[in-house]
PDB file of C-alpha atoms in Angstrom:
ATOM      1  CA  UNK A   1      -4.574 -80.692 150.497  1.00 33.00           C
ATOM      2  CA  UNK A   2      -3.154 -77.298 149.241  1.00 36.00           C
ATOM      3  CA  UNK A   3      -1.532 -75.288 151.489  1.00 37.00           C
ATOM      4  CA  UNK A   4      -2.951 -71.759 153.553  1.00 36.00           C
ATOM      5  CA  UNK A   5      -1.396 -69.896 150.630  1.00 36.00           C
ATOM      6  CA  UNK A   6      -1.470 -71.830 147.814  1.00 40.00           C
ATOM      7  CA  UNK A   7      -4.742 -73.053 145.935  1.00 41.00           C
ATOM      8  CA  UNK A   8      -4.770 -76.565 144.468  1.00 44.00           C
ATOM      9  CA  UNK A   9      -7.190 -77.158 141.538  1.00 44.00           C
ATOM     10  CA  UNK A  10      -7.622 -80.696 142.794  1.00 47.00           C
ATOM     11  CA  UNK A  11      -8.327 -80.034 146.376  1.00 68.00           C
ATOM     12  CA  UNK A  12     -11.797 -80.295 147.730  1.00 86.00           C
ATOM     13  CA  UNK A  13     -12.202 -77.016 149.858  1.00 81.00           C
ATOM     14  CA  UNK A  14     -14.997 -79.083 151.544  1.00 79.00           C
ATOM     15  CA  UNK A  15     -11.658 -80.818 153.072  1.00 84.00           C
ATOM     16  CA  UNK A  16      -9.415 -77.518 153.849  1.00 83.00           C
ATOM     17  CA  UNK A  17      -9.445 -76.048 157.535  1.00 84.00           C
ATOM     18  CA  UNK A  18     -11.760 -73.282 158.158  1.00 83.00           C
ATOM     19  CA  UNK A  19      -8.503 -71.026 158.534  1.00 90.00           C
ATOM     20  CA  UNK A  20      -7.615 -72.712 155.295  1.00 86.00           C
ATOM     21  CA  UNK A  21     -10.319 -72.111 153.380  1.00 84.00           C
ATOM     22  CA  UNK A  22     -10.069 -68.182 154.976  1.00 87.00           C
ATOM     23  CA  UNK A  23      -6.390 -67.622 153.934  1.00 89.00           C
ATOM     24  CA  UNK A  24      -6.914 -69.045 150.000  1.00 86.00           C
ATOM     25  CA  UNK A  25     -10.074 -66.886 149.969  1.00 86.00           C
ATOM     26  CA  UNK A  26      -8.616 -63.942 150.842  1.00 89.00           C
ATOM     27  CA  UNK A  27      -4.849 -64.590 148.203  1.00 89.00           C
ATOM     28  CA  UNK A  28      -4.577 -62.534 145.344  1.00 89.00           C
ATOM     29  CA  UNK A  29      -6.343 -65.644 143.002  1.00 85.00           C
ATOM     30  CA  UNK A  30      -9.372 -65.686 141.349  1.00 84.00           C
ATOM     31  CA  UNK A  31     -10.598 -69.016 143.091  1.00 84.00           C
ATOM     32  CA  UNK A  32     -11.882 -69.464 145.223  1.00 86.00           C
ATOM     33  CA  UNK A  33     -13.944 -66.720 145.113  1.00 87.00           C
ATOM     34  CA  UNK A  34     -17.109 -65.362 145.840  1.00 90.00           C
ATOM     35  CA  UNK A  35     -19.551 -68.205 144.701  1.00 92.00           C
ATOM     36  CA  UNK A  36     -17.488 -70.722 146.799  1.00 92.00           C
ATOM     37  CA  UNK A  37     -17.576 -68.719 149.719  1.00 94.00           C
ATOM     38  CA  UNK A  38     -21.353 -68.234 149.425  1.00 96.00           C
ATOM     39  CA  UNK A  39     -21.541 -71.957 148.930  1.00 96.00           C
ATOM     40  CA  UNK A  40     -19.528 -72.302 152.105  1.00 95.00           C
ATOM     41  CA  UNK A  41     -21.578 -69.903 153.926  1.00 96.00           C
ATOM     42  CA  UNK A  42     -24.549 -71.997 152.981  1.00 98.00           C
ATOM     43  CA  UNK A  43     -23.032 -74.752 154.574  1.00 97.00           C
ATOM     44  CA  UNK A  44     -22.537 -73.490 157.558  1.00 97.00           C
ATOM     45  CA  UNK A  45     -26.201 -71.675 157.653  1.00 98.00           C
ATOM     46  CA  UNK A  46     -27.812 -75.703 157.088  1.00 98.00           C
ATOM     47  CA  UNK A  47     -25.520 -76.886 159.949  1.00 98.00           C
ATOM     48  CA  UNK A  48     -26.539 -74.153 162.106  1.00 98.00           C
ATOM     49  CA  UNK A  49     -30.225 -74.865 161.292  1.00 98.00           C
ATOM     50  CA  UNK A  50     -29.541 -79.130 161.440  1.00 98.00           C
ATOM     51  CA  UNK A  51     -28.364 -78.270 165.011  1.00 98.00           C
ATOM     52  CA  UNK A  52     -31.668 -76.925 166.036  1.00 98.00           C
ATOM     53  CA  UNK A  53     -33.079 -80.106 164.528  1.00 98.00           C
ATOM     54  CA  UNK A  54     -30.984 -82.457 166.833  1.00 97.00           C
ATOM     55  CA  UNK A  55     -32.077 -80.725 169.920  1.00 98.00           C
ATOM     56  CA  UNK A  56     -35.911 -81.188 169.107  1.00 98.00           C
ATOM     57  CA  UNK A  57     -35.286 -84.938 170.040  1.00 96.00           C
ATOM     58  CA  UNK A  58     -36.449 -85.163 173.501  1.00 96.00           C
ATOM     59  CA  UNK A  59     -38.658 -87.031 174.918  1.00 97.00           C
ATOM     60  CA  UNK A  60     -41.968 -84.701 174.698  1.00 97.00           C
ATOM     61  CA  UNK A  61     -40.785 -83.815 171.212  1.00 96.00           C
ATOM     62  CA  UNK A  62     -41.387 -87.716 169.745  1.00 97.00           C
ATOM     63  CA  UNK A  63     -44.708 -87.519 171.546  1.00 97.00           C
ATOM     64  CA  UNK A  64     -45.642 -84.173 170.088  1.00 97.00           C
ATOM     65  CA  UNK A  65     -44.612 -85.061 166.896  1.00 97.00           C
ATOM     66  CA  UNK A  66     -41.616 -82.036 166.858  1.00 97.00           C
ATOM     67  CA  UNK A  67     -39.336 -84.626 166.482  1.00 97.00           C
ATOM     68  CA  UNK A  68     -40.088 -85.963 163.378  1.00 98.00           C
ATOM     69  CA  UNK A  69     -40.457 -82.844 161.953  1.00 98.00           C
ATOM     70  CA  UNK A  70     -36.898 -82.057 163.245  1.00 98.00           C
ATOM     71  CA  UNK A  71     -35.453 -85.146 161.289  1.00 98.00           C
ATOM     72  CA  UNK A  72     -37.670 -83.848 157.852  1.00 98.00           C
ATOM     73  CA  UNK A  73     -35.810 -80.708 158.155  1.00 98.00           C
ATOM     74  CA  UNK A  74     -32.421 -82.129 158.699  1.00 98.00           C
ATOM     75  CA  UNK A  75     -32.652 -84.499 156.034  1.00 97.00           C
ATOM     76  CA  UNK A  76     -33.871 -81.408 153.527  1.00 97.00           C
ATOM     77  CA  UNK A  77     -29.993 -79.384 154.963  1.00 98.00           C
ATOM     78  CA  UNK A  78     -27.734 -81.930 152.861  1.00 97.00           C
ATOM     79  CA  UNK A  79     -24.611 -80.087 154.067  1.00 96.00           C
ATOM     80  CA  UNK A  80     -22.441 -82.346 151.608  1.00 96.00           C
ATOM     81  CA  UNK A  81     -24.247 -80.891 148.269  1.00 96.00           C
ATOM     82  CA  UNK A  82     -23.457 -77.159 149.784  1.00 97.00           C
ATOM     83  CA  UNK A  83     -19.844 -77.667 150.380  1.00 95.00           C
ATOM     84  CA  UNK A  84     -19.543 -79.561 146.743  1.00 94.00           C
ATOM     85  CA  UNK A  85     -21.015 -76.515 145.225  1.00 95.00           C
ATOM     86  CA  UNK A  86     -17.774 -74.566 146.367  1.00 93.00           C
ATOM     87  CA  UNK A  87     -16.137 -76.599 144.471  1.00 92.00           C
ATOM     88  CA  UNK A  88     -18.109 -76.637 141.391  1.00 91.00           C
ATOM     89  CA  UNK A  89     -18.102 -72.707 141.407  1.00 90.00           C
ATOM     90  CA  UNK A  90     -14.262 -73.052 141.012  1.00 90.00           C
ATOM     91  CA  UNK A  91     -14.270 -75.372 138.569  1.00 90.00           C
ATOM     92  CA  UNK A  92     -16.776 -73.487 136.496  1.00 90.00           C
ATOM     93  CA  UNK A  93     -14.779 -69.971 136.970  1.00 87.00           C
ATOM     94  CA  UNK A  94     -11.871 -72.352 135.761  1.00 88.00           C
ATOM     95  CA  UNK A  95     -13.448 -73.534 132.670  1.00 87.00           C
ATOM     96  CA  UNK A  96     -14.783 -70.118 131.821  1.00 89.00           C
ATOM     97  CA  UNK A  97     -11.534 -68.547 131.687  1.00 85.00           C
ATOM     98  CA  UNK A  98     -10.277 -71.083 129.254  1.00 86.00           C
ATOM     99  CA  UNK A  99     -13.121 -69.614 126.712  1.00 87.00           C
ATOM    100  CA  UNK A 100     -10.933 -65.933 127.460  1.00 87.00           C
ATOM    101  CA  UNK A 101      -7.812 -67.338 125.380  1.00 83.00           C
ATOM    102  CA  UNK A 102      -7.645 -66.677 121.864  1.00 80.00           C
ATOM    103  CA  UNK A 103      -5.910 -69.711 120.974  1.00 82.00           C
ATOM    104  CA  UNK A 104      -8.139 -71.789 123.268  1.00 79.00           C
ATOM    105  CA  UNK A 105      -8.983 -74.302 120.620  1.00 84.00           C
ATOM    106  CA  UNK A 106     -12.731 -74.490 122.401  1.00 86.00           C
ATOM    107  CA  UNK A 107     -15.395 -74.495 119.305  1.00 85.00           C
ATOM    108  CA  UNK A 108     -18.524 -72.315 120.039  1.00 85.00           C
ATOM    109  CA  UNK A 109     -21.037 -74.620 121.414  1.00 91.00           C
ATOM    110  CA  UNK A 110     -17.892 -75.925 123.633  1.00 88.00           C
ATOM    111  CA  UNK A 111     -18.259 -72.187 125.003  1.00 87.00           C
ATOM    112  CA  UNK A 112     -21.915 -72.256 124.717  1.00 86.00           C
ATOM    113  CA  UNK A 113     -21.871 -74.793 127.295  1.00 90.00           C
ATOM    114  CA  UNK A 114     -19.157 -73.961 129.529  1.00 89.00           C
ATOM    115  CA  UNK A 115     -20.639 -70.277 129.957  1.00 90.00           C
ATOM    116  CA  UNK A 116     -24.363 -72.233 130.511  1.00 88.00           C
ATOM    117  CA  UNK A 117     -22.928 -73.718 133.323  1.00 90.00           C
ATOM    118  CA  UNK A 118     -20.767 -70.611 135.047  1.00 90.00           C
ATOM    119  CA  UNK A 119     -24.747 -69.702 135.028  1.00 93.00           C
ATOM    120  CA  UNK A 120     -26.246 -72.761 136.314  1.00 94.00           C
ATOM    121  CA  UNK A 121     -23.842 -73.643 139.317  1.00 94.00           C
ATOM    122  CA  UNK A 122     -24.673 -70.545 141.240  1.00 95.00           C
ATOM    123  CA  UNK A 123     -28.729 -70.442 139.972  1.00 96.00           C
ATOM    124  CA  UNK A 124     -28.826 -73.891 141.720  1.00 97.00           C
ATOM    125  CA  UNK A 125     -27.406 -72.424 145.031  1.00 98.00           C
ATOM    126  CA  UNK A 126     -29.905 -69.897 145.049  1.00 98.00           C
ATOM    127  CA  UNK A 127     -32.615 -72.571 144.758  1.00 98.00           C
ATOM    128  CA  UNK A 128     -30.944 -74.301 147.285  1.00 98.00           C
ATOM    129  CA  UNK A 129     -30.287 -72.333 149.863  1.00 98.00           C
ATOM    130  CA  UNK A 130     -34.538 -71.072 149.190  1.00 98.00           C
ATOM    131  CA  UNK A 131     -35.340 -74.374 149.681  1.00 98.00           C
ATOM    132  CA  UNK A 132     -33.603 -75.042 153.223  1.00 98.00           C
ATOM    133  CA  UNK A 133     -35.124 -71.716 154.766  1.00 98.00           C
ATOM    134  CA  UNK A 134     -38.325 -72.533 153.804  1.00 98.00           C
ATOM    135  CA  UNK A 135     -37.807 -75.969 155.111  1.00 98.00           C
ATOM    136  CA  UNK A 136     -36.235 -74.315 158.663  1.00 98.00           C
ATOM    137  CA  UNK A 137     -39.245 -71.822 158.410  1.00 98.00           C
ATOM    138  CA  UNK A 138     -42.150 -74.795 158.367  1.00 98.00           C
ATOM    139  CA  UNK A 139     -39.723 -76.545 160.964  1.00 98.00           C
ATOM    140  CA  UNK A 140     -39.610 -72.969 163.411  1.00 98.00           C
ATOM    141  CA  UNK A 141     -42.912 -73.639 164.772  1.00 97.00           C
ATOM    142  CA  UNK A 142     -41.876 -77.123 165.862  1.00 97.00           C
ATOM    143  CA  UNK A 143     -38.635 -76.324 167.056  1.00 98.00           C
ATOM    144  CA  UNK A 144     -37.611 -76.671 170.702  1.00 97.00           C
ATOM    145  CA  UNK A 145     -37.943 -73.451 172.218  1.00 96.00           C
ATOM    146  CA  UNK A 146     -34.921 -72.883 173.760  1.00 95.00           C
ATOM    147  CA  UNK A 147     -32.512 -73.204 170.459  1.00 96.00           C
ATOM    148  CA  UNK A 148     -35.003 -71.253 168.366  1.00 97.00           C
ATOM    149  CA  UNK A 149     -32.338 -68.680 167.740  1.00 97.00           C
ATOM    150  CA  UNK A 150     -29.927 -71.190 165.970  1.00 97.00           C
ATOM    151  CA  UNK A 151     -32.744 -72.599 163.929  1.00 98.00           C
ATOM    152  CA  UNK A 152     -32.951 -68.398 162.463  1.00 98.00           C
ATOM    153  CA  UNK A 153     -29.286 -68.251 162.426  1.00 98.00           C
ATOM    154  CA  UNK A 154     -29.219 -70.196 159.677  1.00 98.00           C
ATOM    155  CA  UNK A 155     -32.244 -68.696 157.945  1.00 98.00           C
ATOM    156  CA  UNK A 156     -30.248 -65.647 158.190  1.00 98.00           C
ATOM    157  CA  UNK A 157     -26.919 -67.359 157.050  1.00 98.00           C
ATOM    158  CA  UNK A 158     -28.445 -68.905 154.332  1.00 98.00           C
ATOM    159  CA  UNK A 159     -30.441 -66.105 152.940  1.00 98.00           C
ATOM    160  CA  UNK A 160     -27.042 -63.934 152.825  1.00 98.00           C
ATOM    161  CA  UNK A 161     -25.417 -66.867 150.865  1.00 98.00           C
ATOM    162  CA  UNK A 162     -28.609 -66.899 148.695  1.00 98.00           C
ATOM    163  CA  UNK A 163     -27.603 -63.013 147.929  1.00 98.00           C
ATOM    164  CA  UNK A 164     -24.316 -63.658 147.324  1.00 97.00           C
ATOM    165  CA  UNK A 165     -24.961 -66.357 144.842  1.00 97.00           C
ATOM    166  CA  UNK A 166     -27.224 -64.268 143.054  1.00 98.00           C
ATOM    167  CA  UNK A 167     -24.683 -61.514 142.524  1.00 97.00           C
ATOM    168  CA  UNK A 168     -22.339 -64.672 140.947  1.00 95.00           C
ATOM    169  CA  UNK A 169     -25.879 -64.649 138.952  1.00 96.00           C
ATOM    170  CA  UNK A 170     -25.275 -61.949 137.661  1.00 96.00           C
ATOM    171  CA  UNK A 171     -22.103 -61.688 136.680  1.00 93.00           C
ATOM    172  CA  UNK A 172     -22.942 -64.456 134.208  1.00 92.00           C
ATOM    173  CA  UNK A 173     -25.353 -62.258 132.333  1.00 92.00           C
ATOM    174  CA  UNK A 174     -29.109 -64.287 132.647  1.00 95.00           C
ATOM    175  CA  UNK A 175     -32.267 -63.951 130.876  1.00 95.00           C
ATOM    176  CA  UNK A 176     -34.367 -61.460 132.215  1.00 97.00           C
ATOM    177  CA  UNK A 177     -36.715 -64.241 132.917  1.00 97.00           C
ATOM    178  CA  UNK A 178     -34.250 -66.286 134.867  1.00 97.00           C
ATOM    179  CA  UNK A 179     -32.996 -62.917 136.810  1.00 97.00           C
ATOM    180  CA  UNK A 180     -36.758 -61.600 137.848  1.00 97.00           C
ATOM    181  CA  UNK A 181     -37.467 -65.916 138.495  1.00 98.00           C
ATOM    182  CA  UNK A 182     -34.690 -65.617 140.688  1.00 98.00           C
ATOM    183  CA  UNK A 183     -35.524 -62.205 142.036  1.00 98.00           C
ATOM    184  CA  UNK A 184     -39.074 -63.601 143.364  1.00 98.00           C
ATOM    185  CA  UNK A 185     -37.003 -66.282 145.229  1.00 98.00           C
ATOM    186  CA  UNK A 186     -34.812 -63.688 147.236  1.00 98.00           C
ATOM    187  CA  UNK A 187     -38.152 -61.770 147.958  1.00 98.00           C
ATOM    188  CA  UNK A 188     -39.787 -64.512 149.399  1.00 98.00           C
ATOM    189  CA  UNK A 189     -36.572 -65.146 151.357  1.00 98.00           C
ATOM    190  CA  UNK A 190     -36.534 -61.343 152.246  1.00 98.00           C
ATOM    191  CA  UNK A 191     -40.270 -61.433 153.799  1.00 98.00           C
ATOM    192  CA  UNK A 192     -39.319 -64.791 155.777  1.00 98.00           C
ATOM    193  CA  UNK A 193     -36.563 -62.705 157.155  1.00 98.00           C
ATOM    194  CA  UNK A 194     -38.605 -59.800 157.658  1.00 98.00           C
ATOM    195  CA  UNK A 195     -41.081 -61.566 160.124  1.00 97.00           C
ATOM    196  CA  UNK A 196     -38.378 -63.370 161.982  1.00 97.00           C
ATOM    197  CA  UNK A 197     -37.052 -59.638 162.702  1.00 97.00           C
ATOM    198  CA  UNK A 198     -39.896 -57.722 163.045  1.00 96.00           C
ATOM    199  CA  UNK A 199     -39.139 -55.763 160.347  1.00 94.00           C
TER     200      UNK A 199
END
């Protein structure tokens, strides 16, 4: 494990400290960086969300039915995937700056695909993180009553990572038909977020 203020390429971040994680984040390096800290952020949205899941398990809940629909949802958070994306958006960000050196020996369709995937790792968190809030979303109406909050603190938390990843998006130049694909994805996030706030 690298230390609070020094970043190891080979360390997971998934297995740094919170404070850890904090400290490298904030260090004058390039990783990690934005797209692992939306990753992270992710992460910690699904847990919050999985946690409203595990207290829709009492009895009345099995009878009602909430309770399966509880373990659907936490099956659909896969906190694991989230926190491995962290580390795939530092290894990508890694592999793209090799295509910055002249003398980088890399031929073109080596570039081709190492700049396809800078892309791809933080498209897929978008989708991801979409795909858990609408997940906690169908879940909400199911969801014991009293830790309904938690289950829309990581709606929230998630849709902010979904954001973030998009600006990573961005940086890495997409189609316009990817960007605007993407763009529907954060308004139909948006209007889920809207009605939980009254907005």
């Amino acid at each position: 494990m690298c230390s609070s203020t020094e970043k190891s390429p080979a360390a997971s971040l998934a297995a740094q400290s919170l404070q850890e994680f904090c400290t490298s984040l904030s260090s004058k390096q390039p990783t990690p960086g934005g797209g692992a800290s939306a990753a992270v952020g992710a992460a910690v949205g699904a847990g919050a969300a999985a946690m409203s899941g595990a207290y829709t398990q009492r009895k009345k809940d099995e009878e009602s039915g909430a309770a399966e629909a509880a373990r659907l949802m936490i099956s659909k958070m896969d906190i694991p995937s989230l926190l491995a994306m962290a580390d795939d958006d530092v290894h990508a960000y890694k592999s793209l700056q090799s295509t910055w050196k002249k003398d980088s020996g890399l031929s073109q369709e080596q570039i081709d695909e190492i700049q396809a995937n800078a892309l791809k790792v933080p498209t897929v968190l978008v989708e991801a993180c979409h795909e858990r809030i609408v997940a906690v979303h169908t879940f909400l109406p199911s969801c014991n009553p009293n830790i309904t909050s938690d289950a829309k603190v990581g709606i929230h938390q998630l849709a902010g990572a979904a954001r973030a990843a998009y600006q990573t998006v961005l940086v890495n130049s997409p189609p316009a038909e990817e960007k605007n694909r993407l763009l529907g994805l954060l308004r139909e996030i948006q209007e889920i977020e809207n009605k939980l706030l009254g907005l």
